[in-house]
Coordinates of C-alpha atoms (C1' of nucleotides) in Angstrom, one line a residue:
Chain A
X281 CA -3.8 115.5 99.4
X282 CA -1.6 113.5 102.0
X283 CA -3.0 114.5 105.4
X284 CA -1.3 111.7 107.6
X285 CA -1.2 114.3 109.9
X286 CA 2.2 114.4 111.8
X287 CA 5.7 115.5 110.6
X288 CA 6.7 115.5 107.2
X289 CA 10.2 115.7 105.7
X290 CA 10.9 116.5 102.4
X291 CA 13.9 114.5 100.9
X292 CA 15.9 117.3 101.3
X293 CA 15.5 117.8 104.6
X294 CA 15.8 114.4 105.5
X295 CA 18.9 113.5 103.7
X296 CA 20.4 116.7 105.9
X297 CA 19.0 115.2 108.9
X298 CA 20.3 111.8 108.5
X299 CA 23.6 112.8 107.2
X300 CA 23.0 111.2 103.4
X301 CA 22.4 112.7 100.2
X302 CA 19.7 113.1 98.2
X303 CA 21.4 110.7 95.7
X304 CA 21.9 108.4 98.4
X305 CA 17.7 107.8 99.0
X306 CA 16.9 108.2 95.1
X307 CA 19.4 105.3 94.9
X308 CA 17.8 103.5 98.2
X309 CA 14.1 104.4 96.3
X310 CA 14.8 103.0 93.1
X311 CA 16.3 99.7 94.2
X312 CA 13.0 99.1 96.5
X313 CA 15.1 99.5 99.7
X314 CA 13.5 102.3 101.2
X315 CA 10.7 104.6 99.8
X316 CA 8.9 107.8 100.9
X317 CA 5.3 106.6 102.9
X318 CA 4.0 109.6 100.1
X319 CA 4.2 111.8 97.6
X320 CA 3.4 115.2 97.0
X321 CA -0.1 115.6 93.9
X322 CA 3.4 116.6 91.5
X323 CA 5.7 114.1 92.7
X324 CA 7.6 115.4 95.2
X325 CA 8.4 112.7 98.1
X326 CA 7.3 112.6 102.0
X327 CA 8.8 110.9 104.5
X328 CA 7.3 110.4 108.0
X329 CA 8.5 109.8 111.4
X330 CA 8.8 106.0 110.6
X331 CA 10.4 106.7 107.5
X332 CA 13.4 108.6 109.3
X333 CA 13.7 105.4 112.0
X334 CA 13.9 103.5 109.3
X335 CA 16.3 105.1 107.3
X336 CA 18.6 105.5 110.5
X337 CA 18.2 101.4 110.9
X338 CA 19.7 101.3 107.5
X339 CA 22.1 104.1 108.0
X340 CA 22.8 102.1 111.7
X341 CA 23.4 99.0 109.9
X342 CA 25.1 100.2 106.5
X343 CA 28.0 101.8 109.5
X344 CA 28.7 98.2 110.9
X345 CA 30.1 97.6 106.7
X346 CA 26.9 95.6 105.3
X347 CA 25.9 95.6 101.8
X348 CA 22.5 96.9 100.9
X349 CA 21.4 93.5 100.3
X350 CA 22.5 92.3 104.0
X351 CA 20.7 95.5 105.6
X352 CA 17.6 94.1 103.5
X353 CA 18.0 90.4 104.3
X354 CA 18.2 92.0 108.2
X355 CA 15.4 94.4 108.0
X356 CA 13.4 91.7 106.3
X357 CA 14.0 89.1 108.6
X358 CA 11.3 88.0 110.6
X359 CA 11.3 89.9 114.3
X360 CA 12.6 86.4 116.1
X361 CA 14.5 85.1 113.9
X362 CA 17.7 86.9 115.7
X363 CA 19.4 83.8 115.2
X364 CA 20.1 84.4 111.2
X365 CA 20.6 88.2 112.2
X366 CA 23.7 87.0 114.8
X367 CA 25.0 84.5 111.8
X368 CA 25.3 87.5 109.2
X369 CA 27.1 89.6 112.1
X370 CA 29.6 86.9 113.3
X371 CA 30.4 86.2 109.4
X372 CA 30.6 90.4 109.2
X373 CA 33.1 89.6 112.2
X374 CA 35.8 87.6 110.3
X375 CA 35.3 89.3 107.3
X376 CA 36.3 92.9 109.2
X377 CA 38.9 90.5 110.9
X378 CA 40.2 89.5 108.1
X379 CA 40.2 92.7 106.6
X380 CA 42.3 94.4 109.5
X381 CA 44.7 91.7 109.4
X382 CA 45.4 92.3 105.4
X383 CA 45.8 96.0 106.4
X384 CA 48.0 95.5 109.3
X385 CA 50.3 93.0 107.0
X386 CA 50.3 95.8 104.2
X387 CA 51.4 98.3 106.8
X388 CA 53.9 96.0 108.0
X389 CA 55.2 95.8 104.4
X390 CA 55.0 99.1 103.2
X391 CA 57.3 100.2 106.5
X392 CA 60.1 97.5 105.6
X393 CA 60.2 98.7 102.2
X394 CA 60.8 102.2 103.6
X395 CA 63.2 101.3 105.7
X396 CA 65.1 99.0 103.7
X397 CA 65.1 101.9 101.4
X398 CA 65.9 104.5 104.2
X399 CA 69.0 105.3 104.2
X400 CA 70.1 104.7 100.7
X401 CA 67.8 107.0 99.0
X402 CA 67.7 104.2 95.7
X403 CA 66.2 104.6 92.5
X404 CA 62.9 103.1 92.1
X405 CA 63.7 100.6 90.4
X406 CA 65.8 99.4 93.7
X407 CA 62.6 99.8 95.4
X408 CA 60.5 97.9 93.3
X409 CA 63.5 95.3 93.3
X410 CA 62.9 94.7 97.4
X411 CA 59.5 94.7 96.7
X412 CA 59.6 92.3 94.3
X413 CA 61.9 90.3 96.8
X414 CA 59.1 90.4 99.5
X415 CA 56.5 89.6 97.6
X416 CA 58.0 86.3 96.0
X417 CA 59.2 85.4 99.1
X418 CA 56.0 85.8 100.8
X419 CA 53.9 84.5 98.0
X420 CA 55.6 81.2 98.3
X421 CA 56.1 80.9 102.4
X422 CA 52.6 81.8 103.1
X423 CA 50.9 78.9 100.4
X424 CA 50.1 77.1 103.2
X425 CA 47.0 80.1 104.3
X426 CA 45.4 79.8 100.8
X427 CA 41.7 78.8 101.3
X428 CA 42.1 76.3 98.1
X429 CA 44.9 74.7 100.1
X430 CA 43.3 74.1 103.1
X431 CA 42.3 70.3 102.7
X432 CA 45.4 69.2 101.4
X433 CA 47.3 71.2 104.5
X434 CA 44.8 68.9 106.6
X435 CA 46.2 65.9 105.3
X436 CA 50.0 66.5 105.0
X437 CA 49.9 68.5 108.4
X438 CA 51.5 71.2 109.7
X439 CA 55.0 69.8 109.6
X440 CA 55.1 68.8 106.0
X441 CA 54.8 72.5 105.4
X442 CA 57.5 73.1 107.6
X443 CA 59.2 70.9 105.9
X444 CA 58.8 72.3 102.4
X445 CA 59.9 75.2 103.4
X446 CA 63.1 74.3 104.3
X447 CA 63.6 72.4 101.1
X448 CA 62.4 75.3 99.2
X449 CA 65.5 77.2 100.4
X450 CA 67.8 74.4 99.8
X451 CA 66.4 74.5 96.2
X452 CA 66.5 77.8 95.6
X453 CA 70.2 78.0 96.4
X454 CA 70.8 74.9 95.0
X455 CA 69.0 76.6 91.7
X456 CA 70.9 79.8 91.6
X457 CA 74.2 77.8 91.9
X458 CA 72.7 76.4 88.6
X459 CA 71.8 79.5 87.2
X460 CA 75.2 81.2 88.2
X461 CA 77.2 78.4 86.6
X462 CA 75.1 78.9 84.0
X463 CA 74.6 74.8 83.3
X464 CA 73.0 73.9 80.1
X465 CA 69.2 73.2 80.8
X466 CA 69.5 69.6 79.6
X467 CA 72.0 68.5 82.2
X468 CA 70.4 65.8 84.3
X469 CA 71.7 67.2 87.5
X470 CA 69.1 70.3 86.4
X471 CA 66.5 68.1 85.2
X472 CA 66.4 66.1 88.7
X473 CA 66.3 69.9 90.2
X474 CA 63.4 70.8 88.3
X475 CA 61.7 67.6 88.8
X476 CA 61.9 68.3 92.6
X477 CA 61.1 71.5 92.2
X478 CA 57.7 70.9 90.3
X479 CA 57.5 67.9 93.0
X480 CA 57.2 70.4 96.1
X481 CA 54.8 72.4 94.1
X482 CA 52.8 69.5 93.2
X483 CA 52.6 68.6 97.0
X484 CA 50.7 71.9 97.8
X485 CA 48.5 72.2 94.2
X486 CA 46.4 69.9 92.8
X487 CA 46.6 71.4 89.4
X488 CA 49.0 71.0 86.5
X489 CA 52.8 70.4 88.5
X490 CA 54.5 71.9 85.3
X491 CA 53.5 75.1 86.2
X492 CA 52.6 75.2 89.6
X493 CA 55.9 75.8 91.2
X494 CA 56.2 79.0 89.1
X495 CA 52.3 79.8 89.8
X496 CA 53.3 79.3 93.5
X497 CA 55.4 82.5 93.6
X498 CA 53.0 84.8 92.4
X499 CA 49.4 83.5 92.8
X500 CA 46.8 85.3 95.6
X501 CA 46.8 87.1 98.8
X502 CA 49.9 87.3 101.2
X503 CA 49.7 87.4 104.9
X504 CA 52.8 88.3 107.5
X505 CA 56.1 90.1 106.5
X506 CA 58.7 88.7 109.9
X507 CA 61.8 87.7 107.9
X508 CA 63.7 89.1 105.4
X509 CA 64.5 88.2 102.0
X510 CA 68.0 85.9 101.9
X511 CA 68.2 86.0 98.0
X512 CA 68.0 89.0 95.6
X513 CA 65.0 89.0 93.4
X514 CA 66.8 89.4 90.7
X515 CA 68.4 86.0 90.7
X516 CA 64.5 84.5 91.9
X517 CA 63.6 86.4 88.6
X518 CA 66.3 84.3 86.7
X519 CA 65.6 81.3 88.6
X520 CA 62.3 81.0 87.1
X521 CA 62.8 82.2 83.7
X522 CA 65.7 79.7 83.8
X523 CA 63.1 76.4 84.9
X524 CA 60.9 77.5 82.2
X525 CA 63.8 76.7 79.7
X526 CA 64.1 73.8 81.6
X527 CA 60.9 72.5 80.9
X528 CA 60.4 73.7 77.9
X529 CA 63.8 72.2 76.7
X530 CA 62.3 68.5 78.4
Chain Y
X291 CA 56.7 87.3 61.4
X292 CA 57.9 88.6 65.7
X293 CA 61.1 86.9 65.6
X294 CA 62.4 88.5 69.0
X295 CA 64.7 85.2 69.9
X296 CA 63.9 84.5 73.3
X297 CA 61.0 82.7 75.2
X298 CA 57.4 84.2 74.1
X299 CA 54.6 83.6 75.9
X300 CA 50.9 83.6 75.1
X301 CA 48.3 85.7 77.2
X302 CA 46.7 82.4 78.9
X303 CA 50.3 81.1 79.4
X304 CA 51.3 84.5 81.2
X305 CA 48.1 84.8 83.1
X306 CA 49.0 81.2 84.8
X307 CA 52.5 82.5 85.5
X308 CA 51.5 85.4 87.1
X309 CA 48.3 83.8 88.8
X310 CA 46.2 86.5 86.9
X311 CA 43.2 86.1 85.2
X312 CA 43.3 86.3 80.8
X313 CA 40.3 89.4 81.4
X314 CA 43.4 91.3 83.9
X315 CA 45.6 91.5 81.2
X316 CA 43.0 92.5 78.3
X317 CA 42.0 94.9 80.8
X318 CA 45.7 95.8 81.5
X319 CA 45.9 96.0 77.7
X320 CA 43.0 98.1 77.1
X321 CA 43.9 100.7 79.7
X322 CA 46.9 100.9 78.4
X323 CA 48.8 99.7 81.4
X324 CA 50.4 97.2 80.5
X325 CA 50.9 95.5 76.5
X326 CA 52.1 92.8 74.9
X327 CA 55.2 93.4 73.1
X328 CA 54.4 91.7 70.4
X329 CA 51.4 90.1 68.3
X330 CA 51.0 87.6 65.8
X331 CA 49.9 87.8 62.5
X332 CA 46.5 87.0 63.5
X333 CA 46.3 89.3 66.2
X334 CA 47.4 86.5 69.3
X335 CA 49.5 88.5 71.8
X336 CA 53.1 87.4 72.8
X337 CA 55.2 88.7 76.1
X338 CA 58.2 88.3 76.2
X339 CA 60.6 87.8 79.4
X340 CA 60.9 91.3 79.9
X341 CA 56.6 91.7 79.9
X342 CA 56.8 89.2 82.5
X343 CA 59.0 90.8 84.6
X344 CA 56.9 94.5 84.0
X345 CA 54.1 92.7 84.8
X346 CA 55.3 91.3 88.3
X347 CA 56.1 94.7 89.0
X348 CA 52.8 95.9 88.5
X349 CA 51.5 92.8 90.6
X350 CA 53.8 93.4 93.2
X351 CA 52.7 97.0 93.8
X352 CA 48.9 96.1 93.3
X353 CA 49.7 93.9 96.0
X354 CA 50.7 96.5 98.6
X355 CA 47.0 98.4 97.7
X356 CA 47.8 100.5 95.0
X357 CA 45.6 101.6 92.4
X358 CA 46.1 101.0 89.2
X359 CA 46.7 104.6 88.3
X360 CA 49.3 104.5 91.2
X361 CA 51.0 101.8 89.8
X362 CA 51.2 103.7 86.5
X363 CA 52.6 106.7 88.1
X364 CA 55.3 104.6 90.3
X365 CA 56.2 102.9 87.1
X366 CA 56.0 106.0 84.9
X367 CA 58.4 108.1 87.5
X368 CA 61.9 108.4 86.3
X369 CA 64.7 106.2 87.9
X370 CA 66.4 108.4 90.2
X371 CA 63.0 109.5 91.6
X372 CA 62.3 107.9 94.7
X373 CA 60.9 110.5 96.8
X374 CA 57.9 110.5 94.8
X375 CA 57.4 106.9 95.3
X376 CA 58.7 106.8 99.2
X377 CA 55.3 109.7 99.4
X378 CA 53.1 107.6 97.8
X379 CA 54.2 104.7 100.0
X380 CA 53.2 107.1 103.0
X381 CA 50.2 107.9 102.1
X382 CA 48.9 104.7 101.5
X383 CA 50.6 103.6 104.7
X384 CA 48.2 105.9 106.5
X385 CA 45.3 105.1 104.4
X386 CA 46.2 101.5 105.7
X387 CA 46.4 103.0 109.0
X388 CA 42.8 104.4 108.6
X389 CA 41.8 100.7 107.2
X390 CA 42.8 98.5 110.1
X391 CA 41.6 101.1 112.4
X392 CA 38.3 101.5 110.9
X393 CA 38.0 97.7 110.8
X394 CA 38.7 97.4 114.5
X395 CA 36.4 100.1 115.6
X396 CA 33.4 98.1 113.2
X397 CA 35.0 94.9 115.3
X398 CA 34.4 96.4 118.5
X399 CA 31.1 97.3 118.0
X400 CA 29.4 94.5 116.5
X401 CA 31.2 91.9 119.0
X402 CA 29.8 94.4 121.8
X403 CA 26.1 94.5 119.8
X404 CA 26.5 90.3 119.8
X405 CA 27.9 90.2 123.5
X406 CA 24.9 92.6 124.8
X407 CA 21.9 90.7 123.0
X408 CA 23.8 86.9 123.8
X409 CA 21.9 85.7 126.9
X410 CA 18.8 86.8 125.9
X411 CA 17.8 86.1 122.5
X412 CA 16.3 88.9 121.4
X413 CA 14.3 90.3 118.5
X414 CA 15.9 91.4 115.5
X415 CA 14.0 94.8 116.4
X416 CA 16.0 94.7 119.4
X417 CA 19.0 94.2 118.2
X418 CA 18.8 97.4 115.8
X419 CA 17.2 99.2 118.6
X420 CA 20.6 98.5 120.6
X421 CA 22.5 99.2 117.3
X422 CA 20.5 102.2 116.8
X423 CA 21.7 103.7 120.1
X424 CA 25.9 103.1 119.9
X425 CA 25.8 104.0 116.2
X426 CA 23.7 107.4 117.5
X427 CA 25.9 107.9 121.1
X428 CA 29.7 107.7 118.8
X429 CA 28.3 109.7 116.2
X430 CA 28.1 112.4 119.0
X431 CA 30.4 111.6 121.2
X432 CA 33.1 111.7 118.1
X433 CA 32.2 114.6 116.6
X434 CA 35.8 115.9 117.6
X435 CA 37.2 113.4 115.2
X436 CA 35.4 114.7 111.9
X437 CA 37.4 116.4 109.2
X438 CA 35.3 119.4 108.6
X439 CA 36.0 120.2 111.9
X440 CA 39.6 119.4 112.4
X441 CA 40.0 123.5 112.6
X442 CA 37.5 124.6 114.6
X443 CA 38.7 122.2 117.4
X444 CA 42.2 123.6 116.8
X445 CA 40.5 126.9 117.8
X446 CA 38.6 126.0 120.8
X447 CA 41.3 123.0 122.7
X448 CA 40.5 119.7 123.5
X449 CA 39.1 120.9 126.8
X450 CA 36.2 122.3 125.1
X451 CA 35.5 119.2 123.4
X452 CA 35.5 117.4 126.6
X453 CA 33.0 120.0 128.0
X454 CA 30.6 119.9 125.5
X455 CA 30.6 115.8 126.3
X456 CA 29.4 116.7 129.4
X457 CA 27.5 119.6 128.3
X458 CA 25.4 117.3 125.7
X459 CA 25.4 114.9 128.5
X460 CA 23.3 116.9 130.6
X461 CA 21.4 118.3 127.8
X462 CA 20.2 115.0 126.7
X463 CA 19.0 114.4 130.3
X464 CA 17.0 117.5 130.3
X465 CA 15.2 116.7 126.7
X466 CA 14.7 113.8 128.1
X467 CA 12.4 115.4 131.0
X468 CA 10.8 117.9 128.3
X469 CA 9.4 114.8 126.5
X470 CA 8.7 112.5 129.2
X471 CA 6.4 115.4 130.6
X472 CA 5.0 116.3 127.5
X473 CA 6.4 119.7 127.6
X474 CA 4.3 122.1 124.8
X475 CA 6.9 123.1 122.5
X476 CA 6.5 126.3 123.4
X477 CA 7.6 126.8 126.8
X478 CA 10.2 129.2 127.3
X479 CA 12.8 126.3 129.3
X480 CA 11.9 124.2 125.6
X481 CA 12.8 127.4 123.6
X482 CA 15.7 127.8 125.8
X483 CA 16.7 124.3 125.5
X484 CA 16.7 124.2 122.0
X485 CA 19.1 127.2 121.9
X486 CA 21.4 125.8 123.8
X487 CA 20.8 122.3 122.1
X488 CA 21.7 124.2 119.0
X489 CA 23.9 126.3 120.2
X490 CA 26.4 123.0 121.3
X491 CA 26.1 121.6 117.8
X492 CA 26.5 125.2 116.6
X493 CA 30.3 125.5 118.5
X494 CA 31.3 122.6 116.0
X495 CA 29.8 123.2 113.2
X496 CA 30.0 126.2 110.7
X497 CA 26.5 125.5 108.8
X498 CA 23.3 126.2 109.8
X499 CA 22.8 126.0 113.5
X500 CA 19.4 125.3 113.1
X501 CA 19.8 121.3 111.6
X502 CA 22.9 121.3 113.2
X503 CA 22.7 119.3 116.0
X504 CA 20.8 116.8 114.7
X505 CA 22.4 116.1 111.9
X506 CA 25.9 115.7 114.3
X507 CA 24.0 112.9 115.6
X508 CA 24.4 111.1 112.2
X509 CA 26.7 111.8 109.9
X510 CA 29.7 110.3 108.4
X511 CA 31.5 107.1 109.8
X512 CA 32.4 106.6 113.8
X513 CA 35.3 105.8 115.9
X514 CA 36.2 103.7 118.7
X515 CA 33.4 102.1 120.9
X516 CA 34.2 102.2 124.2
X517 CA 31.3 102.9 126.6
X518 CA 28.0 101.6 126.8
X519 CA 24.7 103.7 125.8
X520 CA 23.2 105.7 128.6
X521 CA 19.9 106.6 127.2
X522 CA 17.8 104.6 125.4
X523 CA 17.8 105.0 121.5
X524 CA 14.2 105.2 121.2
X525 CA 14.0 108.1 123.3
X526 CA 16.8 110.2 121.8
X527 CA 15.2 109.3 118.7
X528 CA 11.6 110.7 120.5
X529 CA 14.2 113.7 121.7
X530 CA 15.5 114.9 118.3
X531 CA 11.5 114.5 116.4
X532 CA 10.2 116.6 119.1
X533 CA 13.5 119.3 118.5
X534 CA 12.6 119.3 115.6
X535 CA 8.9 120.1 116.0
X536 CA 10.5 122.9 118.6
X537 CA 12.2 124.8 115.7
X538 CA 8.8 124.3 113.3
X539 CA 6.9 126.1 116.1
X540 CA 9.8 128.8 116.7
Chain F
dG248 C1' 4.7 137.6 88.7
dT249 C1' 9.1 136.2 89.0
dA250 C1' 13.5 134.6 90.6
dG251 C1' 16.0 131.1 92.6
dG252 C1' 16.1 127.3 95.2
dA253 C1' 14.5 122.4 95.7
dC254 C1' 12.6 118.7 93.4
dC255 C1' 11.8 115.2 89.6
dT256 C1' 13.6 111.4 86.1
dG257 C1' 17.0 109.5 83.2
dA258 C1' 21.5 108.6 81.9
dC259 C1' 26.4 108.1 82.2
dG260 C1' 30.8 107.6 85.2
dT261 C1' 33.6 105.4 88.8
dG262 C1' 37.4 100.9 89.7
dG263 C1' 38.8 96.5 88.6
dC264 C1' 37.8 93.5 86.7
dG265 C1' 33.9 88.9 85.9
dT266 C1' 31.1 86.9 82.6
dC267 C1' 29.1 85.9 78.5
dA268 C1' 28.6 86.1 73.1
dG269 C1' 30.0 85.2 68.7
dG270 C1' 33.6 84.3 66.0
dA271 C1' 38.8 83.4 64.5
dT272 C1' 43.0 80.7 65.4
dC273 C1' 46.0 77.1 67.0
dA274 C1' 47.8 72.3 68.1
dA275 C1' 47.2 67.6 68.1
dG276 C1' 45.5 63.4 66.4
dC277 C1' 43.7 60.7 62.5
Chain U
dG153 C1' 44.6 67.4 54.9
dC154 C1' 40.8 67.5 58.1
dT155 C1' 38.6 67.6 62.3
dT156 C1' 38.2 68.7 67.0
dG157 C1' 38.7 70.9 71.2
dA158 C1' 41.4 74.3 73.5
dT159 C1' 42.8 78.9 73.2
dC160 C1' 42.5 83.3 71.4
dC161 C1' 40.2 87.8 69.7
dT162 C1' 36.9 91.9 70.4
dG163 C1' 32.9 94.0 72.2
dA164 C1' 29.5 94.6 75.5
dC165 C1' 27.1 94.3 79.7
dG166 C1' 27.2 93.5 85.0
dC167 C1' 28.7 94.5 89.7
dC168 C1' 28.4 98.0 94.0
dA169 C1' 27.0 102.2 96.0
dC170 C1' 26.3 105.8 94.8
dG171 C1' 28.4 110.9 92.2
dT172 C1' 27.6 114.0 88.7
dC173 C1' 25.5 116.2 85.2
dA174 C1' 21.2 117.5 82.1
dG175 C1' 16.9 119.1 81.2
dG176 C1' 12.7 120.0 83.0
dT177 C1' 9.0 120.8 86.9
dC178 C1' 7.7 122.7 91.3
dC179 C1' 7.6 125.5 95.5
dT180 C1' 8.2 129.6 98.2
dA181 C1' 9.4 134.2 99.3
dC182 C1' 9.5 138.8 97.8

DNA sequence: GTAGGACCTGACGTGGCGTCAGGATCAAGC
DNA sequence: GCTTGATCCTGACGCCACGTCAGGTCCTAC
């Protein structure tokens, strides 16, 4: 039985052919992505000359980072319909940019922290204290790229973030001086603090402004490492332990 | 009962802190990365100030890419031991490295599979068919860059890589005028041609010479994209059926 | 006829959580 | 003191693209 007549690979020899595993096209069978044309009277699977083009579209497509489902949505799609097949790829596009920026922003990180680290051979707990440093700093400077963010970065404009930058340092060193002089967490001076603090927060979130200024520092993805950190995380660390006092004490 | 003194948070509290989700930390909990100091009587967890500093370590370091298991072992490594961590940093620098590479190449190619089918609106079967042929041309063409056969390039120089370029180059050509013609597959230039065909794929690989050179023409993941396609895919894809009839027959 | 490879199906594991399900607990208002 | 809705608990399954056994059948060459 099976006379197609023409070459037939066995799943074996195709997986070696096409540089996949066996696994791979059991997997590929069973979710109905790609099956053998035949089988064998005991089972055993055949492909055909179609059957390896096909598997090399998949293999051709899986290479340029698709899911299975997007090879299937391509394969599927109807032979003109190149339009929908150029919208998945252009999406595929940003996604991969997207991706290489993230990498390139973790490498950029990963090679301050060595360097900042260089020549002082620290503990690791100095290490993860520059690292924590970078990361709250960049947590908070980079709000502005969060996708949730991006309407109301539409209306206050680019300058208002500008802007809330620099009164984000002024706060934070205004902050630590309260911290440092150690001021009781009902003084109004540190109440008006802590009501402008939540207040810049509030301007970039849209939830809850009790928390968000704390939320702000950690939440999400960061982008760029340029600048150094001007404070010692440490004293962040204290900062916002010390605001949650604050508001828990008002 | 857990009278610690100090500010206690509750998981849901900590979670919005930290911009994590309630399911991070029971899964933090569960894996036993990272646990509440304390409970309730009823079972509720409470973190204390230290927790969250512990776990904005363990965010910060997830952050740069880390594993979870990598975070453990950073965390886990005693004080004074940075050169353990400073390796680990490498390493994932280069696996970054690989990353944004990797992402650039898969750029390359599917801006250059969007710019080559733009102006004339093609099928989707063209499209693959033009896929088909760069995925099949870099999966030769970087060969060199394979793992497997970082060592047997050591042996035979960059020069011979460069020659067998050429070498399959000219090969390809010739297949191409076997199956064009309809060459039986048992001519003696066929038989020869296969030998050398194999014998190419055979200088690079250490397996079996006889699926080695078509499987070269698919396996694993491809480099950089930087020349066009000089033969049709269809017809290598005639080529490597009809090598493979060539062996059959042998 | 037999040995050892290649093949079959089914099931569980991977990482880092998301997402219910079903129930207990907590905090605030009446 | 009671209700109500938010929060908390544990356990279990889902995701993605397969890897890795386990236990059995089949094919091929000697």
């Amino acid at each position: 039985m099976l006379e197609t007549g023409g070459q037939l690979w066995s799943i074996g020899e195709l997986a070696a052919l096409c540089g996949v595993t066996v696994r791979t096209l059991h997997h590929y069978d069973r979710i109905g992505l790609f099956r053998a044309t035949g089988r064998t009277g005991s089972g055993h699977r055949r492909y055909s000359e179609d059957d390896v083009r096909h598997l090399y579209r998949i293999r051709a497509l899986r290479a340029l980072g698709l899911s299975l489902e997007q090879v299937r949505e391509v394969l599927a799609s109807s032979p003109d319909d190149a339009g929908a097949v150029r919208q998945l790829l252009s999406a595929q596009l940003s996604a991969l940019r997207n991706q290489a920026e993230q990498a390139r922003r973790l490498q950029h990180q990963i090679q301050a922290l060595l360097d900042n680290t260089g020549s002082t051979m620290p503990g690791v707990d100095h290490f993860i204290s520059i690292l924590e440093g970078m990361t709250m700093y960049e947590k908070y400077f980079t709000e502005e790229q969060r996708t949730e963010l991006a309407q109301r970065r539409a209306e206050l404009g680019p300058a208002a973030v500008d802007d809330a930058k620099a009164t984000f340092a002024r706060l934070v060193e205004e902050g630590l001086g309260y911290v440092s002089a150690n001021t009781p967490v009902d003084d109004p001076a540190v109440l008006d603090f802590a009501r402008r603090w939540d207040g810049l927060g509030s301007r970039f979130h849209s939830n809850d402004a009790t928390k968000s200024a704390a939320r702000s520092m950690w939440q999400d993805n960061s982008p760029e490492l340029s600048a150094r950190l001007p404070w010692p995380p440490d004293r962040l660390q204290e900062l916002v332990t010390y605001l949650q006092r604050v508001r828990d004490a008002g």
